[in-house]
mmCIF file of C-alpha atoms and ligand atoms in Angstrom:
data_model
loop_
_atom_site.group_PDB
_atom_site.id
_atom_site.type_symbol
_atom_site.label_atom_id
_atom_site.label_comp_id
_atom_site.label_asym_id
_atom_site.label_seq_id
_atom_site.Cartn_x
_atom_site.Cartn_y
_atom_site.Cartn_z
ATOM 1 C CA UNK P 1 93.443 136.319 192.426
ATOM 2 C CA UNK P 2 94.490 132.582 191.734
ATOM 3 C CA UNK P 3 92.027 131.739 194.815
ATOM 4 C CA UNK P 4 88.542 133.232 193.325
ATOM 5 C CA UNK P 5 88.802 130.699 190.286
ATOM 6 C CA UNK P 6 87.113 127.813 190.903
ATOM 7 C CA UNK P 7 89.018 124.545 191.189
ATOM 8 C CA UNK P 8 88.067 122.556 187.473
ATOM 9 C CA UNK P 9 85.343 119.966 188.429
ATOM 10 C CA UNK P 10 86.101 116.777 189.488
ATOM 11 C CA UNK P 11 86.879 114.173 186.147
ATOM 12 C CA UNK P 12 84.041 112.156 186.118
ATOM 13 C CA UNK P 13 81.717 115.250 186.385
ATOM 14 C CA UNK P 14 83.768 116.790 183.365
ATOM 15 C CA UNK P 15 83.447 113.777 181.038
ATOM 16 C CA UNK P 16 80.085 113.316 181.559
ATOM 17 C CA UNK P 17 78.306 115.099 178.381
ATOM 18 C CA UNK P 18 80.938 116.887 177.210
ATOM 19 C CA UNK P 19 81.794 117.557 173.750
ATOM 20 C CA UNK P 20 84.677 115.455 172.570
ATOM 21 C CA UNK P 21 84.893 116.258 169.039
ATOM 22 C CA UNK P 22 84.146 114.990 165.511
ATOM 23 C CA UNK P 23 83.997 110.908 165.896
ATOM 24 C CA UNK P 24 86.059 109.112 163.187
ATOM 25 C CA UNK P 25 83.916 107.496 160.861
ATOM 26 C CA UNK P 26 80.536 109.370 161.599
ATOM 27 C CA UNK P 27 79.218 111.706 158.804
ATOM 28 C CA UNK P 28 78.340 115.635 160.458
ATOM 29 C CA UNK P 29 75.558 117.001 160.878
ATOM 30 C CA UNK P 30 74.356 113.773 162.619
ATOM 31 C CA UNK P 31 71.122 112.915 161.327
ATOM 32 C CA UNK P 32 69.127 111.114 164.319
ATOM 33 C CA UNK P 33 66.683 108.214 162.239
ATOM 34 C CA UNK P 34 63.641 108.312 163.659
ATOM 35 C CA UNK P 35 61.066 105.613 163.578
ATOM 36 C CA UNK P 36 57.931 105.859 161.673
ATOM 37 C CA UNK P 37 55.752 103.902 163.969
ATOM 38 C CA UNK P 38 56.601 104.725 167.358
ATOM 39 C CA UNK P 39 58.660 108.435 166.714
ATOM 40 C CA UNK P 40 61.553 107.378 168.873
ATOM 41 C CA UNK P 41 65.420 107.223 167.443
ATOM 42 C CA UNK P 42 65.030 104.031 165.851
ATOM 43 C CA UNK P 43 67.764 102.904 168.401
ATOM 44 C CA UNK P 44 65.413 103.135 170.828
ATOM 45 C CA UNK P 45 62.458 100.927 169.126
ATOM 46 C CA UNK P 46 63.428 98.122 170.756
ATOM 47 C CA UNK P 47 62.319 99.699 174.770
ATOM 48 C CA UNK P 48 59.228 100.555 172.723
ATOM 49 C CA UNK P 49 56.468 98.313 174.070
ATOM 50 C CA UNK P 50 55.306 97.350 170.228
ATOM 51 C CA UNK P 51 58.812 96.880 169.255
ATOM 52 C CA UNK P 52 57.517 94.172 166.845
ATOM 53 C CA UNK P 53 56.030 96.657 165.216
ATOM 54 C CA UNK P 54 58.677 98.855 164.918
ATOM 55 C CA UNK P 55 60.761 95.904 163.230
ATOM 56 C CA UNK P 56 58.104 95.757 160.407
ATOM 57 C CA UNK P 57 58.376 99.103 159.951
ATOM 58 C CA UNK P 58 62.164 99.692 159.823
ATOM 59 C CA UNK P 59 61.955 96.803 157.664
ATOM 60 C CA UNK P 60 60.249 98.484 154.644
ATOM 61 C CA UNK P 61 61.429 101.897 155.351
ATOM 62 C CA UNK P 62 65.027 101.537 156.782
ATOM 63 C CA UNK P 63 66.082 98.098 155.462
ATOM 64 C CA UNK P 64 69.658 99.175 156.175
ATOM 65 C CA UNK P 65 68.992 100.196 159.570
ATOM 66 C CA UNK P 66 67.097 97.350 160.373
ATOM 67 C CA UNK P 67 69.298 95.041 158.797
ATOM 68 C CA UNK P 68 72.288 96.335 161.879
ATOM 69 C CA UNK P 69 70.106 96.673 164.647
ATOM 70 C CA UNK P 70 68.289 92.921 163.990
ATOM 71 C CA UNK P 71 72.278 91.481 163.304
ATOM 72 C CA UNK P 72 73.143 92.916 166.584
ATOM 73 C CA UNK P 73 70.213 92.019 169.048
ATOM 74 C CA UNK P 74 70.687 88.667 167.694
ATOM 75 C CA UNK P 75 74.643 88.600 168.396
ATOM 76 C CA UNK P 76 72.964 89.802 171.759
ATOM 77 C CA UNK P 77 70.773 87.092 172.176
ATOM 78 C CA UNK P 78 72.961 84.574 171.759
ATOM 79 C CA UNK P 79 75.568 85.940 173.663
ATOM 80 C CA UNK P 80 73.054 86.199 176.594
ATOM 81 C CA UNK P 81 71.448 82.852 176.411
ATOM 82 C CA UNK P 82 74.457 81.532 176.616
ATOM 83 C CA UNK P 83 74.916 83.032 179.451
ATOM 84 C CA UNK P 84 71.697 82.781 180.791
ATOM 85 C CA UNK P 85 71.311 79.193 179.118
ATOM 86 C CA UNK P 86 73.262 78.144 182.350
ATOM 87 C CA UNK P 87 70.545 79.419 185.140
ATOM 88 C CA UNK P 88 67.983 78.330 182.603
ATOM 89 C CA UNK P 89 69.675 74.921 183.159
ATOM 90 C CA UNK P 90 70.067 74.521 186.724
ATOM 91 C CA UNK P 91 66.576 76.034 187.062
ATOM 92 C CA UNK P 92 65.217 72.877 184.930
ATOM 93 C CA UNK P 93 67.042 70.958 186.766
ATOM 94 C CA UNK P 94 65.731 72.019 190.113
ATOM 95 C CA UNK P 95 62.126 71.581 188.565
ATOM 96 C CA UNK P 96 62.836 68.521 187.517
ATOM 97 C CA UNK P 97 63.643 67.182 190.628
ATOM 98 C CA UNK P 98 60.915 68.995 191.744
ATOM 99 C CA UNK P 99 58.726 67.419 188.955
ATOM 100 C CA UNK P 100 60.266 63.738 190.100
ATOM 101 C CA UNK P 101 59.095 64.514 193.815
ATOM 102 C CA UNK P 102 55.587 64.967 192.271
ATOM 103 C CA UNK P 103 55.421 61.815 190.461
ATOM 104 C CA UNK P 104 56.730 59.594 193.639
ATOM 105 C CA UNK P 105 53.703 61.760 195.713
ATOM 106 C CA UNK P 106 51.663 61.114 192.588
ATOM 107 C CA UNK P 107 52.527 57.308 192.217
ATOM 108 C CA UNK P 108 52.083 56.952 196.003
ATOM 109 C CA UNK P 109 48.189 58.326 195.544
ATOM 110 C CA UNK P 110 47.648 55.449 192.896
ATOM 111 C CA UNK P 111 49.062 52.469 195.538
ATOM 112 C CA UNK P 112 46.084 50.067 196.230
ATOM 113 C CA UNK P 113 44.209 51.626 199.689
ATOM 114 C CA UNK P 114 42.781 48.112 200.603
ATOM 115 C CA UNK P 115 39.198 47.184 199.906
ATOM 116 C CA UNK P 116 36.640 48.068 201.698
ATOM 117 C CA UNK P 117 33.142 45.750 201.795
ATOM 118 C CA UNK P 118 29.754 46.747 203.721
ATOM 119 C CA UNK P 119 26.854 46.482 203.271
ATOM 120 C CA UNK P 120 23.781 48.704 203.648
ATOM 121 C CA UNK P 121 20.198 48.324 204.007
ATOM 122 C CA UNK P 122 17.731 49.530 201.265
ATOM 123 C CA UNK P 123 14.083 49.375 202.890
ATOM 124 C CA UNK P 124 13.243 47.150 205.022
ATOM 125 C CA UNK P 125 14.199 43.348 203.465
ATOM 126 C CA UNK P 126 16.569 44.695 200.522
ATOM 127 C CA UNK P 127 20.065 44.819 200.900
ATOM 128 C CA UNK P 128 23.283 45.728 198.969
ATOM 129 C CA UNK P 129 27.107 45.479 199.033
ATOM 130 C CA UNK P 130 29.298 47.938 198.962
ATOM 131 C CA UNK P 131 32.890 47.596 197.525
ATOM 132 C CA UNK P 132 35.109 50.831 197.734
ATOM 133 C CA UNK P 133 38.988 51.068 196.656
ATOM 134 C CA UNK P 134 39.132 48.729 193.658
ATOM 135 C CA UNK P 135 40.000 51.848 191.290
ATOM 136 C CA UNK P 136 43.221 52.006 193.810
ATOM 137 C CA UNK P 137 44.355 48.430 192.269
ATOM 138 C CA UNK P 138 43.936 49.806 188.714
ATOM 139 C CA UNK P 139 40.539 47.693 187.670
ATOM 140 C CA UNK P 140 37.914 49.129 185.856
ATOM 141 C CA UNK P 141 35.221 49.913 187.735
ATOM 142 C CA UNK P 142 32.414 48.899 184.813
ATOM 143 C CA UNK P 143 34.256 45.844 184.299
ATOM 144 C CA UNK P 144 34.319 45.212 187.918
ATOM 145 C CA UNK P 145 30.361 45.926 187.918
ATOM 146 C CA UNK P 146 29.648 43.755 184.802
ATOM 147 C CA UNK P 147 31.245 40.747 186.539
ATOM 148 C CA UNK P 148 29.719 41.384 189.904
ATOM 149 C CA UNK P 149 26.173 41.092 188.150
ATOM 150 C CA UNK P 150 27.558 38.138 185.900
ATOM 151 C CA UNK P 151 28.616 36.436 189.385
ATOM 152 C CA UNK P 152 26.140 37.031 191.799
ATOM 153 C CA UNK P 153 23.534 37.336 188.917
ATOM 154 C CA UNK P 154 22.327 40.751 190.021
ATOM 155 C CA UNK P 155 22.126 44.045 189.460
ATOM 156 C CA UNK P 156 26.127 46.018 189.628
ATOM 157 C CA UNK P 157 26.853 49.540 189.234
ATOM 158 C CA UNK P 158 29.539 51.809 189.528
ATOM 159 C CA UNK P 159 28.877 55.045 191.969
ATOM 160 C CA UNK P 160 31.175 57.787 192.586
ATOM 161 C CA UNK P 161 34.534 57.879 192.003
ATOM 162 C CA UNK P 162 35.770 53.923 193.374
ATOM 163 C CA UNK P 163 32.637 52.568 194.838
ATOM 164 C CA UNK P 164 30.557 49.644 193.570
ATOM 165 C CA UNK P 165 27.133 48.817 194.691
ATOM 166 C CA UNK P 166 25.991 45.136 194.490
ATOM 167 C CA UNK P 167 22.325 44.439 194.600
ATOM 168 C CA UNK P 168 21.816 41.876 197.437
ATOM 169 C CA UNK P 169 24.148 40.442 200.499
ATOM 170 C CA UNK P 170 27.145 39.293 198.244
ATOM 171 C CA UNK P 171 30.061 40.135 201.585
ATOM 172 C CA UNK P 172 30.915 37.139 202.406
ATOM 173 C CA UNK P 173 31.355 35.715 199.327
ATOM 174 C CA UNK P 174 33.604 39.151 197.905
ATOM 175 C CA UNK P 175 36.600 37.875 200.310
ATOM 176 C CA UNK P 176 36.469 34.876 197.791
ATOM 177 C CA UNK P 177 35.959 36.151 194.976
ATOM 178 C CA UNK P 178 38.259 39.278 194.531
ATOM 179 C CA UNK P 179 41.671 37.689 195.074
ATOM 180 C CA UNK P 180 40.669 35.212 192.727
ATOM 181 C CA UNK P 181 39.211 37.378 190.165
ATOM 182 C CA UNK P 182 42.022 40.642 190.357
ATOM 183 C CA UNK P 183 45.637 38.760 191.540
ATOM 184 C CA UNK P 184 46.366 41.749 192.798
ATOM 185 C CA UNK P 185 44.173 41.894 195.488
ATOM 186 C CA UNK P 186 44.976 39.603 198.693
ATOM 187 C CA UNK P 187 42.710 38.449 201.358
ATOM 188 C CA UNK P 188 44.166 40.718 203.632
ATOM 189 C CA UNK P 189 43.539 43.449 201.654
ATOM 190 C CA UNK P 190 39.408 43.327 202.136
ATOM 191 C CA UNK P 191 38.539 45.158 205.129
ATOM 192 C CA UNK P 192 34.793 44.478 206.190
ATOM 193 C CA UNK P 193 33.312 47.916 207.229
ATOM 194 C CA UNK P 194 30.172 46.418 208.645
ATOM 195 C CA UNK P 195 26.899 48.342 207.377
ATOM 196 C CA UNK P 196 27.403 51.850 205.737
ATOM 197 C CA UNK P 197 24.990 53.790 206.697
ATOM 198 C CA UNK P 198 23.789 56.228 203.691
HETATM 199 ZN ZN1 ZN I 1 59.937 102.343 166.758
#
């Protein structure tokens, strides 16, 4: 009955696992190596998580072994960061122009901000000058102070992140005195604020 015998399975079904005889080259009965740190076929260290481990070990017990498997994960390596050297490239390059972005926005926070002067009242008959934004224009703030209290003979000192207080009514004379002091700083540049009220 030709019909009751099943048809032969399809080829990729029959390939798969079967027994194709004795390999040239390969010594019978195969003897699987097994590593002595993680217990897997030592061709399998490397999906082992501790795989540096492994290497040490295969190194003193299997030098051979270890000796084919390190040759050929780095022919790997190479061969793959070539490859992937590419991507790696454009990536950097898309950071950097990320990265360049950054430093424009980063420059652009540093630009001078203008000056700001007010004053503001401390009791009844004392008061002091306020001078915010010269940190924009790259000046020291304790330098700044020092020659505010050299100037105005007075006390100077530096609050906050880019904020001076002079002791005493010094406003007027700041629209003077800061373009002449920092070059970078322009008349136009000194905004009076009035009285800041703390
Ligand atoms: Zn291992």
């Amino acid at each position: 009955m030709a019909e009751a015998t099943p048809a032969p399975p399809a080829a990729c079904e029959r390939e798969f696992l079967e027994y194709s005889g004795p390999v040239a080259g390969m010594k019978y009965p195969v003897k699987v190596k097994y590593c002595g740190d993680c217990g897997t076929p030592i061709e399998y260290c490397e999906f082992y998580p501790n795989y540096e481990k492994c290497k040490k070990w295969l190194e003193s017990n299997l030098p051979d072994e270890f000796g084919k498997i390190v040759s050929v994960k780095d022919d790997d390596g190479e061969g793959g960061g070539g490859g992937g050297g590419e991507a790696d490239d454009s990536e950097k390059k898309k950071r950097q122009t990320r990265g360049g972005k950054g430093t424009v926005k980063a420059k652009k926070k540093s630009e001078p901000t203008g000056i700001k002067v007010g004053t503001s009242k401390r009791g009844k008959k004392k008061t002091i000058t306020i001078v915010i934004g010269l940190a924009s224009y790259d000046i020291d703030l304790k330098d700044a102070a020092k020659f505010f209290s050299n100037k105005f003979a007075c006390g100077s000192t530096v609050q906050g992140e880019d904020e001076i207080c002079i002791q005493g009514d010094v406003k007027d004379d700041l629209f003077d005195i800061l373009p002449e002091k920092w070059k970078a700083i322009s008349e136009d540049d000194i905004d009076d604020v009035g009285e800041i009220k703390k």
